[in-house]
Coordinates of C-alpha atoms and ligand atoms in Angstrom, one line a residue:
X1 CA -21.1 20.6 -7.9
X2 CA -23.3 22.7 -5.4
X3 CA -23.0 26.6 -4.4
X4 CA -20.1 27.8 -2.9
X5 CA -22.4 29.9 -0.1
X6 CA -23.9 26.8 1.0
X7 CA -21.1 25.4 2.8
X8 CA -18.8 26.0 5.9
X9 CA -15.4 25.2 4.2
X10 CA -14.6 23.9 0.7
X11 CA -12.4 21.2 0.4
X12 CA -10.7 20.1 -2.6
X13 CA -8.7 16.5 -3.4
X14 CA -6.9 16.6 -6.6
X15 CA -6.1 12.4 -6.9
X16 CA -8.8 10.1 -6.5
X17 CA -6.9 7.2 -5.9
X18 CA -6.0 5.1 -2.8
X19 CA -5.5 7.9 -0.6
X20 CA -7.6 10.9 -2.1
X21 CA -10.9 8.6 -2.2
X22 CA -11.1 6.8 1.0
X23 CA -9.7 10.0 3.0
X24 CA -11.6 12.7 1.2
X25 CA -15.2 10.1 1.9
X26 CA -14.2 10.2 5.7
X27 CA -13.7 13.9 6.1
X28 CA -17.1 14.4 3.8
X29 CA -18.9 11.7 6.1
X30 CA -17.8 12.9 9.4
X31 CA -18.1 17.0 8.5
X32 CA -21.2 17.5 6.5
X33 CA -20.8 21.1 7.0
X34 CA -18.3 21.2 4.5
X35 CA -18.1 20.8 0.8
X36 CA -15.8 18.0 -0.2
X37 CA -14.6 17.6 -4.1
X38 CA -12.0 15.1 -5.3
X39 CA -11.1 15.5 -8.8
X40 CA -8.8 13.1 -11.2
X41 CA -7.7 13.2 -14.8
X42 CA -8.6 10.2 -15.5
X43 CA -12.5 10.2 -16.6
X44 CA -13.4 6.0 -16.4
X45 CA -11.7 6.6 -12.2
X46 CA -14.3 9.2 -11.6
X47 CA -17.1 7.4 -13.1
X48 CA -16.3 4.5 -11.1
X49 CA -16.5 6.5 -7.8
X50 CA -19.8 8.3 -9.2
X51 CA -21.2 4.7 -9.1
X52 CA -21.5 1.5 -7.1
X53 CA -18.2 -0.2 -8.5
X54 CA -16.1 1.9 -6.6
X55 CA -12.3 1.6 -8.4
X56 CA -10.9 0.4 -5.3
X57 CA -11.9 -2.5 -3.5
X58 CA -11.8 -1.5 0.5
X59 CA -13.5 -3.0 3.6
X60 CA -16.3 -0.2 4.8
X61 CA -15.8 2.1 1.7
X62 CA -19.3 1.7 -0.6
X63 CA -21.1 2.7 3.0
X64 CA -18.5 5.3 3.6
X65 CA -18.9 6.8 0.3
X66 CA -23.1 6.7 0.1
X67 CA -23.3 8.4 3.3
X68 CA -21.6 11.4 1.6
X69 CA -21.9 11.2 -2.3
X70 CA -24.1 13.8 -3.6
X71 CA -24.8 15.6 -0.4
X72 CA -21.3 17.1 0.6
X73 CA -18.9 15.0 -1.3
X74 CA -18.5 15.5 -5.1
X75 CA -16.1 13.2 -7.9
X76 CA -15.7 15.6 -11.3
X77 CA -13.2 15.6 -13.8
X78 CA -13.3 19.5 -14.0
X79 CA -10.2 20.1 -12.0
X80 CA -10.1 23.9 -13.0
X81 CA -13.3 24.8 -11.8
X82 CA -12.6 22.4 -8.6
X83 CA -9.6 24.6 -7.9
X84 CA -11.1 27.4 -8.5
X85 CA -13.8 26.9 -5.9
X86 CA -11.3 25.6 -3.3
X87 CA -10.3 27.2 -0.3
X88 CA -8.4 24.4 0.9
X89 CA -6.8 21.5 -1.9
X90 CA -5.2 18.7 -0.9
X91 CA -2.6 17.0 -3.2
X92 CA -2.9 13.0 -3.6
X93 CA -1.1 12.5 -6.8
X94 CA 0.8 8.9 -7.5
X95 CA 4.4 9.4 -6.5
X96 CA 6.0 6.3 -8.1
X97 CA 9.7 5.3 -8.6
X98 CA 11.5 7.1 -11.7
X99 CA 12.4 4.6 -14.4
X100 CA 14.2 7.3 -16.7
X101 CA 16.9 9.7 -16.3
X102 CA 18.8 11.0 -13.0
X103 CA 17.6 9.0 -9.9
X104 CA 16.2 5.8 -12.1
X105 CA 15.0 3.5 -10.1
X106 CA 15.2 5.1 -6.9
X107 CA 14.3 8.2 -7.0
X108 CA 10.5 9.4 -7.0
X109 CA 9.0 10.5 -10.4
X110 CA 8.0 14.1 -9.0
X111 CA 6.3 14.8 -12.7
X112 CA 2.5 14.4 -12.0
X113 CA 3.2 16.5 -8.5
X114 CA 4.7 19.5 -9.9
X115 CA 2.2 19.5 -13.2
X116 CA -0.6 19.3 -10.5
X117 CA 1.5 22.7 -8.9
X118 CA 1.2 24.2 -12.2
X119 CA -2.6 23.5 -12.5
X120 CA -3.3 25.2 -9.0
X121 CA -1.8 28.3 -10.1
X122 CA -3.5 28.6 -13.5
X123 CA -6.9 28.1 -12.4
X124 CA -6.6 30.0 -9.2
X125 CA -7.9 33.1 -8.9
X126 CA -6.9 33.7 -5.1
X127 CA -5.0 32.9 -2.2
X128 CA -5.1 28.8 -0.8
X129 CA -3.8 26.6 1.3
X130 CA -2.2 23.8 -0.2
X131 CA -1.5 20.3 1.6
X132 CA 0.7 17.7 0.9
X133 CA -0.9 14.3 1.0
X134 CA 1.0 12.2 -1.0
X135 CA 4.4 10.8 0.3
X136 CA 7.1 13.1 -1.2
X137 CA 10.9 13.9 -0.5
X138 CA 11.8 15.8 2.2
X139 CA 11.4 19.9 1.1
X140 CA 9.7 18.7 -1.9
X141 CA 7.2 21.7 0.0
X142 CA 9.7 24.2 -0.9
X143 CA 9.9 23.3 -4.5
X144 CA 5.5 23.0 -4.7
X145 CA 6.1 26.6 -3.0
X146 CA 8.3 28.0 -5.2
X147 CA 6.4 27.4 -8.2
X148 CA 3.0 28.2 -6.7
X149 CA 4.5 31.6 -5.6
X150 CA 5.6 32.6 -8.5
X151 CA 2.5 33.7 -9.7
X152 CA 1.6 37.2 -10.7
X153 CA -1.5 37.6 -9.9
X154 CA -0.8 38.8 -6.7
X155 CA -2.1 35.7 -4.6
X156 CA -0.1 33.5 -1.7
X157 CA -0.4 29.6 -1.1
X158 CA 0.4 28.2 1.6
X159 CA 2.1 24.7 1.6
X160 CA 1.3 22.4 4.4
X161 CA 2.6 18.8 4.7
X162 CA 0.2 16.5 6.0
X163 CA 1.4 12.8 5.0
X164 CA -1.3 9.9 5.5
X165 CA -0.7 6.9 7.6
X166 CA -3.3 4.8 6.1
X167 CA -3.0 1.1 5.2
X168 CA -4.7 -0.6 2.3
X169 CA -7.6 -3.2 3.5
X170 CA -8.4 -1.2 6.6
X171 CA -8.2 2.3 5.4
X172 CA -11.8 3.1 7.1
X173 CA -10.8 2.1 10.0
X174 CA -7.1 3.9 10.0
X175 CA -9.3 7.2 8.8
X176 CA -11.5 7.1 11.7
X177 CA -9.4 5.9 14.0
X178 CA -6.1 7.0 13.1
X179 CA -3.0 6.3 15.5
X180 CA -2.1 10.0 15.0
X181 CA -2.6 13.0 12.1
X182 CA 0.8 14.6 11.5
X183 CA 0.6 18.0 10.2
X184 CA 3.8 20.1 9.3
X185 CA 3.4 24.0 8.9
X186 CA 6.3 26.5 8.8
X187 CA 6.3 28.8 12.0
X188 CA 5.3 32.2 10.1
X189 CA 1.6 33.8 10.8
X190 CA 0.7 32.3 7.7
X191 CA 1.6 29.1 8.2
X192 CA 0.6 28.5 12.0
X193 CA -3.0 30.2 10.8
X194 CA -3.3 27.3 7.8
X195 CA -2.1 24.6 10.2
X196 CA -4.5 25.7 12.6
X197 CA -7.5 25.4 10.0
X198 CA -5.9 21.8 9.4
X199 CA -6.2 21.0 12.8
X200 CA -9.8 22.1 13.5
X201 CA -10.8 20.1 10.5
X202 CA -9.5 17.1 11.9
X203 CA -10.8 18.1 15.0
X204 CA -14.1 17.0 14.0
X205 CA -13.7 13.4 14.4
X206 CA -9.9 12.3 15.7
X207 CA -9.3 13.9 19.7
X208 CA -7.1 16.6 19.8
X209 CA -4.0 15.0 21.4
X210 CA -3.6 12.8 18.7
X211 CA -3.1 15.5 16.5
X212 CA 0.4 16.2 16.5
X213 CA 2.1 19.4 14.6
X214 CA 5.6 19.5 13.4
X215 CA 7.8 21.5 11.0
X216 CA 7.3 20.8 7.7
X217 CA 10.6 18.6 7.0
X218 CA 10.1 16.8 9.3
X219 CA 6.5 16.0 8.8
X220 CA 7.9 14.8 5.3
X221 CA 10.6 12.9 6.7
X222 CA 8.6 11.3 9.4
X223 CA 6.4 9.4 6.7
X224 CA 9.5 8.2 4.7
X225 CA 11.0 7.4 8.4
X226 CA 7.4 5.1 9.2
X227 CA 7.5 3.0 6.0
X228 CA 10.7 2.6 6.6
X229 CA 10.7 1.4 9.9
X230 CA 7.8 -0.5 9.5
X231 CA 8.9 -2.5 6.4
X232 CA 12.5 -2.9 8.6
X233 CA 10.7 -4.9 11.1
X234 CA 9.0 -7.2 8.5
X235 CA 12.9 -7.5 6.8
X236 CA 14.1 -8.1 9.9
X237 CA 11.6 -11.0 10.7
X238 CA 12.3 -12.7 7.4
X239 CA 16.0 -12.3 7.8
X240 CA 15.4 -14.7 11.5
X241 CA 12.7 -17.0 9.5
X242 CA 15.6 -17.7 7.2
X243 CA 18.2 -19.2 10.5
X244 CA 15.5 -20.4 11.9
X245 CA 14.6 -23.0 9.0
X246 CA 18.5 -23.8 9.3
X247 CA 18.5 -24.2 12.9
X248 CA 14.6 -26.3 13.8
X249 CA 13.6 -23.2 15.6
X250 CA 10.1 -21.8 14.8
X251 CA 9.8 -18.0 13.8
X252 CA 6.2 -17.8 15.5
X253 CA 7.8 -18.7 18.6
X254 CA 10.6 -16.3 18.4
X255 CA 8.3 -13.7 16.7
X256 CA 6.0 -14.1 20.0
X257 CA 8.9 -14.0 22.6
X258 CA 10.6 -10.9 20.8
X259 CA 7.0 -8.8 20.9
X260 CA 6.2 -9.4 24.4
X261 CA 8.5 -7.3 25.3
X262 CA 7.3 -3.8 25.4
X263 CA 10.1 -2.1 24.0
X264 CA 9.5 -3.8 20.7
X265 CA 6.0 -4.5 20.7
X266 CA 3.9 -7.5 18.7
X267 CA 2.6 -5.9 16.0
X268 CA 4.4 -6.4 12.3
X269 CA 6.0 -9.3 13.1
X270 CA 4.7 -11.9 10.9
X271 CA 7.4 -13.9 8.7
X272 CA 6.0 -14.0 4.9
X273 CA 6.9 -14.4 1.2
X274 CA 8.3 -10.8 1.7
X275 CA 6.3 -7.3 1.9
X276 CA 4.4 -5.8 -0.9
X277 CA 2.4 -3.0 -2.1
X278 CA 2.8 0.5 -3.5
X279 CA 5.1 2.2 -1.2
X280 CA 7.2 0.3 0.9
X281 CA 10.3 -0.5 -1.4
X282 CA 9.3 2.7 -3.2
X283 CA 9.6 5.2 -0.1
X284 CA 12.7 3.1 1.1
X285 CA 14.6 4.0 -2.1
X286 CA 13.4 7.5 -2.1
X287 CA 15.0 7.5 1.5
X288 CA 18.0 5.9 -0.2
X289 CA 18.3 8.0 -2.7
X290 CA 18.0 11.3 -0.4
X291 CA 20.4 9.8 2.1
X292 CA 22.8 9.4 -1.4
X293 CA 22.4 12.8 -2.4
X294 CA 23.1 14.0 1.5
X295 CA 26.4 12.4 0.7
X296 CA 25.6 9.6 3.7
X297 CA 26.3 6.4 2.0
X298 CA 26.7 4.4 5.0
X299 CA 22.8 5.5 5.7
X300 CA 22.1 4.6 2.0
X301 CA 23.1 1.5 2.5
X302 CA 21.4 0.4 5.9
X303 CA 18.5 1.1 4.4
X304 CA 18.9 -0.8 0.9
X305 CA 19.3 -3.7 2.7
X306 CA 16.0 -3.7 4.2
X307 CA 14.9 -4.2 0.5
X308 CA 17.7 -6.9 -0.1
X309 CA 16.9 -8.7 2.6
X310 CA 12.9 -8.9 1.0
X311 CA 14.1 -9.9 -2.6
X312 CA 16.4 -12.5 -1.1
X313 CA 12.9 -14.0 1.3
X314 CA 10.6 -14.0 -2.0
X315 CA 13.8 -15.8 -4.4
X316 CA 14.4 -18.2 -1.4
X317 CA 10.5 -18.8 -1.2
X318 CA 11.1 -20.5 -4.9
X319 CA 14.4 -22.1 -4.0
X320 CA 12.2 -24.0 -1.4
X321 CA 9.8 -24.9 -3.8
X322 CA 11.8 -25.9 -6.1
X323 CA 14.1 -28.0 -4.4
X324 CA 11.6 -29.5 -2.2
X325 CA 9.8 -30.8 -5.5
X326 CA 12.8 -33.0 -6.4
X327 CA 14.9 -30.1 -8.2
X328 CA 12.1 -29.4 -11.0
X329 CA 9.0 -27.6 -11.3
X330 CA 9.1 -27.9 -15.3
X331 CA 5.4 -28.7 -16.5
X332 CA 4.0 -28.8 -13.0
X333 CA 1.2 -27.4 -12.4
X334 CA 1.2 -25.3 -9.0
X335 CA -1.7 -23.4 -7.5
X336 CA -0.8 -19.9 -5.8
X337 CA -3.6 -18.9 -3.9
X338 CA -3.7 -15.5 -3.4
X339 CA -2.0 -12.6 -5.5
X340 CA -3.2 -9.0 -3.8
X341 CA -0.3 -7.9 -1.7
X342 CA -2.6 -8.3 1.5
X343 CA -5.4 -9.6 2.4
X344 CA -9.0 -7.5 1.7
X345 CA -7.6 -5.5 -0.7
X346 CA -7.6 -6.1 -4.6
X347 CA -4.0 -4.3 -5.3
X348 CA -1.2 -6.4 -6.9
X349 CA 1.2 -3.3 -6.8
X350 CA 4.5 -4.5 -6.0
X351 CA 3.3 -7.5 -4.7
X352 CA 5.5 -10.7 -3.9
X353 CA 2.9 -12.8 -6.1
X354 CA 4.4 -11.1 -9.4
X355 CA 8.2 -11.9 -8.5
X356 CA 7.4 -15.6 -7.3
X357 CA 4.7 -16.4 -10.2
X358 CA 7.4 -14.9 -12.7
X359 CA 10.3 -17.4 -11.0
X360 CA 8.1 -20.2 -11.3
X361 CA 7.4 -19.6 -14.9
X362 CA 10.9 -19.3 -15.7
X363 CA 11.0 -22.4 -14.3
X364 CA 8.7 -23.8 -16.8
X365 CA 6.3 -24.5 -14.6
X366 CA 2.4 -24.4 -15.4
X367 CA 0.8 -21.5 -13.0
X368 CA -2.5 -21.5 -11.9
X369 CA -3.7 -18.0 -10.0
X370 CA -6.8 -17.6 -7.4
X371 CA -7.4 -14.6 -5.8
X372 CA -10.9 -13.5 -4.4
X373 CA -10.5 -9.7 -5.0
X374 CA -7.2 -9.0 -7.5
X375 CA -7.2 -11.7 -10.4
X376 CA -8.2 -8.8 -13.0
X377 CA -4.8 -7.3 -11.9
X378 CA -3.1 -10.1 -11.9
X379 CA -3.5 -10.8 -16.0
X380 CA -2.7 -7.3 -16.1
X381 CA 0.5 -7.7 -13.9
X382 CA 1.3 -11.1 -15.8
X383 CA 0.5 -10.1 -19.5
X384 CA 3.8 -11.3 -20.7
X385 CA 3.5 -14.7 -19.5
X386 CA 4.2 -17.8 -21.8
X387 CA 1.1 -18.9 -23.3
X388 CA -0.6 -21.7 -22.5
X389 CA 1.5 -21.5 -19.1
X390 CA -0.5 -19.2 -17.1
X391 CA -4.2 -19.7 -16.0
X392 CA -7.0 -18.0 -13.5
X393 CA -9.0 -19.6 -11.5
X394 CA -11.8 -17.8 -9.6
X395 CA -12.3 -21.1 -6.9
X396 CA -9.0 -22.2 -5.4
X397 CA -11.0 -25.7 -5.6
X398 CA -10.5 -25.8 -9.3
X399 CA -6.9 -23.9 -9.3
X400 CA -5.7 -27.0 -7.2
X401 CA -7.2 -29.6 -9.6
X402 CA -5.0 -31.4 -10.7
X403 CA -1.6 -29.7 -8.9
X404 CA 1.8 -30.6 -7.4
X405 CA 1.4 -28.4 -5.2
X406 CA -0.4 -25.2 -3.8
X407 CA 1.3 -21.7 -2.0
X408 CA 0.0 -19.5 -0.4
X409 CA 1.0 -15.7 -0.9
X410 CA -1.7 -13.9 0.9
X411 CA -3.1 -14.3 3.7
X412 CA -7.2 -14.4 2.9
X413 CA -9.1 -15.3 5.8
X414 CA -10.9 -17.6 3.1
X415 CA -7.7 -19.8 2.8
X416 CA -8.2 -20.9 6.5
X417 CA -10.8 -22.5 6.4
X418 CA -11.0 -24.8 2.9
X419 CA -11.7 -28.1 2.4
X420 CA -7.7 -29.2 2.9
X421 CA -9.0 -33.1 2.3
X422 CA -11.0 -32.6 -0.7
X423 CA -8.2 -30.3 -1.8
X424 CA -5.4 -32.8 -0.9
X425 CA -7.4 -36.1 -3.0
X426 CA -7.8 -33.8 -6.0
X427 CA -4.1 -33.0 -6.1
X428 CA -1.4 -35.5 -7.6
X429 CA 0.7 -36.8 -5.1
X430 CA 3.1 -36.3 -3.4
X431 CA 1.2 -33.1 -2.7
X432 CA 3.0 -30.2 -1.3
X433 CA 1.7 -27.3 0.4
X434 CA 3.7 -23.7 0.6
X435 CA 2.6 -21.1 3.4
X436 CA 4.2 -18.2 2.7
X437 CA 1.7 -16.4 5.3
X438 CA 2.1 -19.2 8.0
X439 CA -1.9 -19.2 8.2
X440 CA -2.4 -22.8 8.0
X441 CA -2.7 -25.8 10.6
X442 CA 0.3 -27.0 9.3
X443 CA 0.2 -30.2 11.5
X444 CA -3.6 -31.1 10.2
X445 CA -2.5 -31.1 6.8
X446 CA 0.7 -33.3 7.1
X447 CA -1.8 -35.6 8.7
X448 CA -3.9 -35.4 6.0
X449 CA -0.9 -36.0 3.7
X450 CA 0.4 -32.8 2.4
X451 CA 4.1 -32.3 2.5
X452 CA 4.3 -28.8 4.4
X453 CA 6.7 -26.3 4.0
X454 CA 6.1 -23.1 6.0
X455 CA 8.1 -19.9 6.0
X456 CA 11.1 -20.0 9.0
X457 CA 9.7 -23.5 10.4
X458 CA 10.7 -27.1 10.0
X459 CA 9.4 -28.7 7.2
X460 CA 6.6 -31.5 8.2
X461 CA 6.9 -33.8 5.0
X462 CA 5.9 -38.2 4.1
X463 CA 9.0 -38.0 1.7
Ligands
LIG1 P1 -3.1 6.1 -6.9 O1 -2.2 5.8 -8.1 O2 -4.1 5.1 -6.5 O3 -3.9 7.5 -7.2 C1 -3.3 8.7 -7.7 C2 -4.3 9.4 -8.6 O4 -3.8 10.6 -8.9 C3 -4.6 8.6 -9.9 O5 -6.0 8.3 -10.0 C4 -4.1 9.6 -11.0 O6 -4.9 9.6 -12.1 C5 -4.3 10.9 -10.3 N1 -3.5 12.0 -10.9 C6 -2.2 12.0 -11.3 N2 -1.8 13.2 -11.8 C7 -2.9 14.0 -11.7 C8 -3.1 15.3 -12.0 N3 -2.1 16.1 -12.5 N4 -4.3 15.8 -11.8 C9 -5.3 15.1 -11.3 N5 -5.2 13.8 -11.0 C10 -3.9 13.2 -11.1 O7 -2.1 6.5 -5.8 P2 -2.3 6.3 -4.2 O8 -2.1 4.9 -3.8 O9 -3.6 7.0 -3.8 O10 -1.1 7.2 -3.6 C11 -1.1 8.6 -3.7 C12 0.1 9.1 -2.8 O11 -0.2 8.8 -1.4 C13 1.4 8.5 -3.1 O12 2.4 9.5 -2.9 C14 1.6 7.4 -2.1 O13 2.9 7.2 -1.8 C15 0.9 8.0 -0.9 N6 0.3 7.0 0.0 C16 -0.3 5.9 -0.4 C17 -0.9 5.0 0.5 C18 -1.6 3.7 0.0 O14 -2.0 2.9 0.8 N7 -1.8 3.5 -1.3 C19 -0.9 5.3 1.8 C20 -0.3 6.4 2.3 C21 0.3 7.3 1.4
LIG2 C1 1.8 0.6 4.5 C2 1.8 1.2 5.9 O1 1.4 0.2 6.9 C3 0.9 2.4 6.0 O2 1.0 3.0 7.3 C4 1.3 3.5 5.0 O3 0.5 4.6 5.0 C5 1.3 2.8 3.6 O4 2.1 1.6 3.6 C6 1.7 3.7 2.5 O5 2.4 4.6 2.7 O6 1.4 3.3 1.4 P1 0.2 -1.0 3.2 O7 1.3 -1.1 2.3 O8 -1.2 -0.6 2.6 O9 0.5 0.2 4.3 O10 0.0 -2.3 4.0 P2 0.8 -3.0 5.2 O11 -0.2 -3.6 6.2 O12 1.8 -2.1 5.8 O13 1.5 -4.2 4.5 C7 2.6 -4.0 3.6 C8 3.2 -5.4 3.3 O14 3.9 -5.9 4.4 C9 2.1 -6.4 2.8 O15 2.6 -7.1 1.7 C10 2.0 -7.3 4.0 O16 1.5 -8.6 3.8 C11 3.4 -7.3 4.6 N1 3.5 -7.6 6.0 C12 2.9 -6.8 6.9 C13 4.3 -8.7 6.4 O17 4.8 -9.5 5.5 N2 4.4 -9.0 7.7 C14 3.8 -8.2 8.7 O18 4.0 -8.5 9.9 C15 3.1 -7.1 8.3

């Protein structure tokens, strides 16, 4: 780690994950003025970003990184020292669902957050400005307060809540560009001169109106509210896919006539196998379980059903195949081609492949996985499959050697454009096709002779 003299501001990132990686190699790429650290207990996660096999896969990133690495932005394990040296520390700590004790299952496991708290007041030796980046409860800043303040040592943090809108696969882009940067400061001296610090920083690269300030609640709240909202619209599409595959209409076409209307808008409207990833169903519960704890049930409840309606698309996904494949899957073999959450990212967390290859093997089936970017998470995520059922394939060629039938769970640009009709004559027949992205010329492979089943559109089969 350089000087401390050297540098305009010194910026600290304790969490080198998802969030504390990508957005600490932005800031250090677009402010070189300022020293940039990010800091993680675990040693093999640092290393990783200290070399060319970054630990994340992300669009952009590498470039992002070697712009900055070793000139104004640091990776160490010493997260003492780091704090020590910081003026400013942002907080990017996993936030994951509890699965013990009060709140299990819903509520968010608040334990890494509040040992990181602890840490910053051990090892610091005078006043900071803390920020919340990772997605928390609303006044989860007064409890990080409380405990930071309660130092004697005679110094003063300031908590500010500064929630990040990125998504996985085009987190460059969302840091460079982002839609807005939300920072929530309480209205005290203190907290108006840290927020203003905040702002400048961001300054640097995102124009000012786009920065928007807020109390600190409901900076918090807002980020719970987006996830929420967001996911809502994608329940919301799958709960229409569902009547329209009951009724011959086609969700694209209603998905297309519902976003041109302004109000709504276009965007996150795309019928799949059901929404995935780190955070949606885990920020919906922890908005669940607030809303329980507020004593507003009827609230709680709205907003578990934008989960229920996801678990009921991905278990209905299955029913399809299943009953489409004359009632049994039992020692077929079925390709799934793709198993990260999205496309262009390598994450698995909480991704729809896990529920639907788990159905399928309880089914007895024989599962076949391709992925381009996640299959080492995937035997991680499917380590207590039956053995001999389960197998990895890195070319989705070879995965649907030999198969019944193939589905599709994300939506790789890769998957457009295969060889459908070499695919299709090394399949057995009948040979069924699954879109759960809708990404496919459905109409060129039922000429080909796939039986096609997409998400919330009539069927195109030979059968
Ligand atoms: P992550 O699991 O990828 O990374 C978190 C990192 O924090 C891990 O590397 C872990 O080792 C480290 N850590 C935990 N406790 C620590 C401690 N006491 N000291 C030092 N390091 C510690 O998580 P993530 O996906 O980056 O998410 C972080 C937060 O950001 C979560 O609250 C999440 O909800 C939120 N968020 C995530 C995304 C996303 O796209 N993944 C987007 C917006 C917000
Ligand atoms: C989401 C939000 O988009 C980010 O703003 C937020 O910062 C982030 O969560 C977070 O808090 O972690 P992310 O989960 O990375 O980002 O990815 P999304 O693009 O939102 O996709 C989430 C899931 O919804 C994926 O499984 C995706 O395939 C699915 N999806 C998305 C659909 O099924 N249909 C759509 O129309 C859009």
């Amino acid at each position: 780690m350089s000087n401390k003299s050297q540098f305009e501001r010194r910026l600290l990132c304790i969490g080198a994950g998802h969030v504390g990686g990508p957005t600490m190699a932005v800031i250090a790429a677009r402010c070189p003025r300022y020293q940039v650290t990010v800091v993680d207990v675990n040693a093999d996660r640092i290393g990783a970003w200290q070399s060319d096999a970054l630990p994340i896969y992300e669009p952009g990133l590498l470039e992002v990184v070697k712009q900055a690495r070793g000139r104004n932005l640091f990776f160490s394990t010493d997260v003492a020292q780091a704090i020590d040296n910081a003026e400013i520390i942002f907080v990017s700590v996993n936030t994951p669902t509890k699965t013990f004790g009060e709140g299990a299952g819903k509520a968010p496991d608040l334990q890494y957050w509040e040992k990181t708290a602890r840490t910053i007041v051990e090892a610091s030796r005078g006043s900071k400005v803390v920020v919340e980046k990772s997605t928390l409860p609303v006044r989860t800043a007064h409890a990080m307060e409380r405990i930071l303040n309660s130092n004697r040592k005679g110094i003063r943090f300031e908590v500010l809540s500064n929630p990040e809108f990125l998504a996985e696969g085009t987190a460059i882009r969302d840091l460079e560009s982002p839609d807005r940067v939300l920072i929530g400061a309480h209205e005290t001296p203190s907290g108006i001169a840290a927020r203003d610090v905040l702002v400048e920083i961001y300054s640097n690269w995102v124009p000012r109106a786009q920065i928007i300030t807020s109390n600190v609640w409901s900076a918090e709240l807002s980020k719970l509210a987006c996830n929420a909202f967001l996911a809502q619209r994608i329940s919301s599409i799958n709960a229409i896919s569902a009547l329209c595959e009951k009724t011959a209409a086609d969700v694209s076409e209603v998905s297309r006539a519902i976003g041109l209307d302004s109000r709504i808008g276009s965007r996150f409207l795309n019928a799949s196998v059901g929404f995935g990833g780190s955070c949606f169903r885990k920020d919906i519960l922890n908005l669940v379980y607030l809303c329980e704890s507020c004593g507003l049930q009827e609230v709680a409840r709205y907003w578990q059903s934008v989960i229920s309606m996801n678990e009921f698309q991905k278990t209905r996904f299955v029913q399809t195949i299943v009953s489409a494949m004359f009632d049994t899957v039992t020692e077929k073999r079925i390709a799934l081609f793709g198993f990260a959450f999205k496309k262009d990212t390598g994450d698995t967390r909480d991704s729809p492949a896990i529920a639907i290859a788990n159905k399928l093997l309880d089914e007895r089936a024989l599962v076949v996985i391709s992925d381009p970017k996640a299959l080492a998470n995937a035997r991680l995520d499917l380590a207590g499959a039956p053995a001999g059922r389960l197998l990895f394939e890195e070319s989705p060629y070879q995965a649907a050697r030999g198969a019944h039938a193939l589905a599709i769970l994300t939506e790789w640009d890769d998957y457009r454009t295969l060889d459908y009709r070499s695919i299709f004559d090394s399949m057995e027949k009948p040979a069924f096709v699954f879109d759960g992205r809708n990404i496919l010329d459905h109409k060129a492979l039922h000429a080909i002779g796939f039986n096609v089943f997409p998400i919330g559109k009539p069927a195109l089969t030979h059968l």
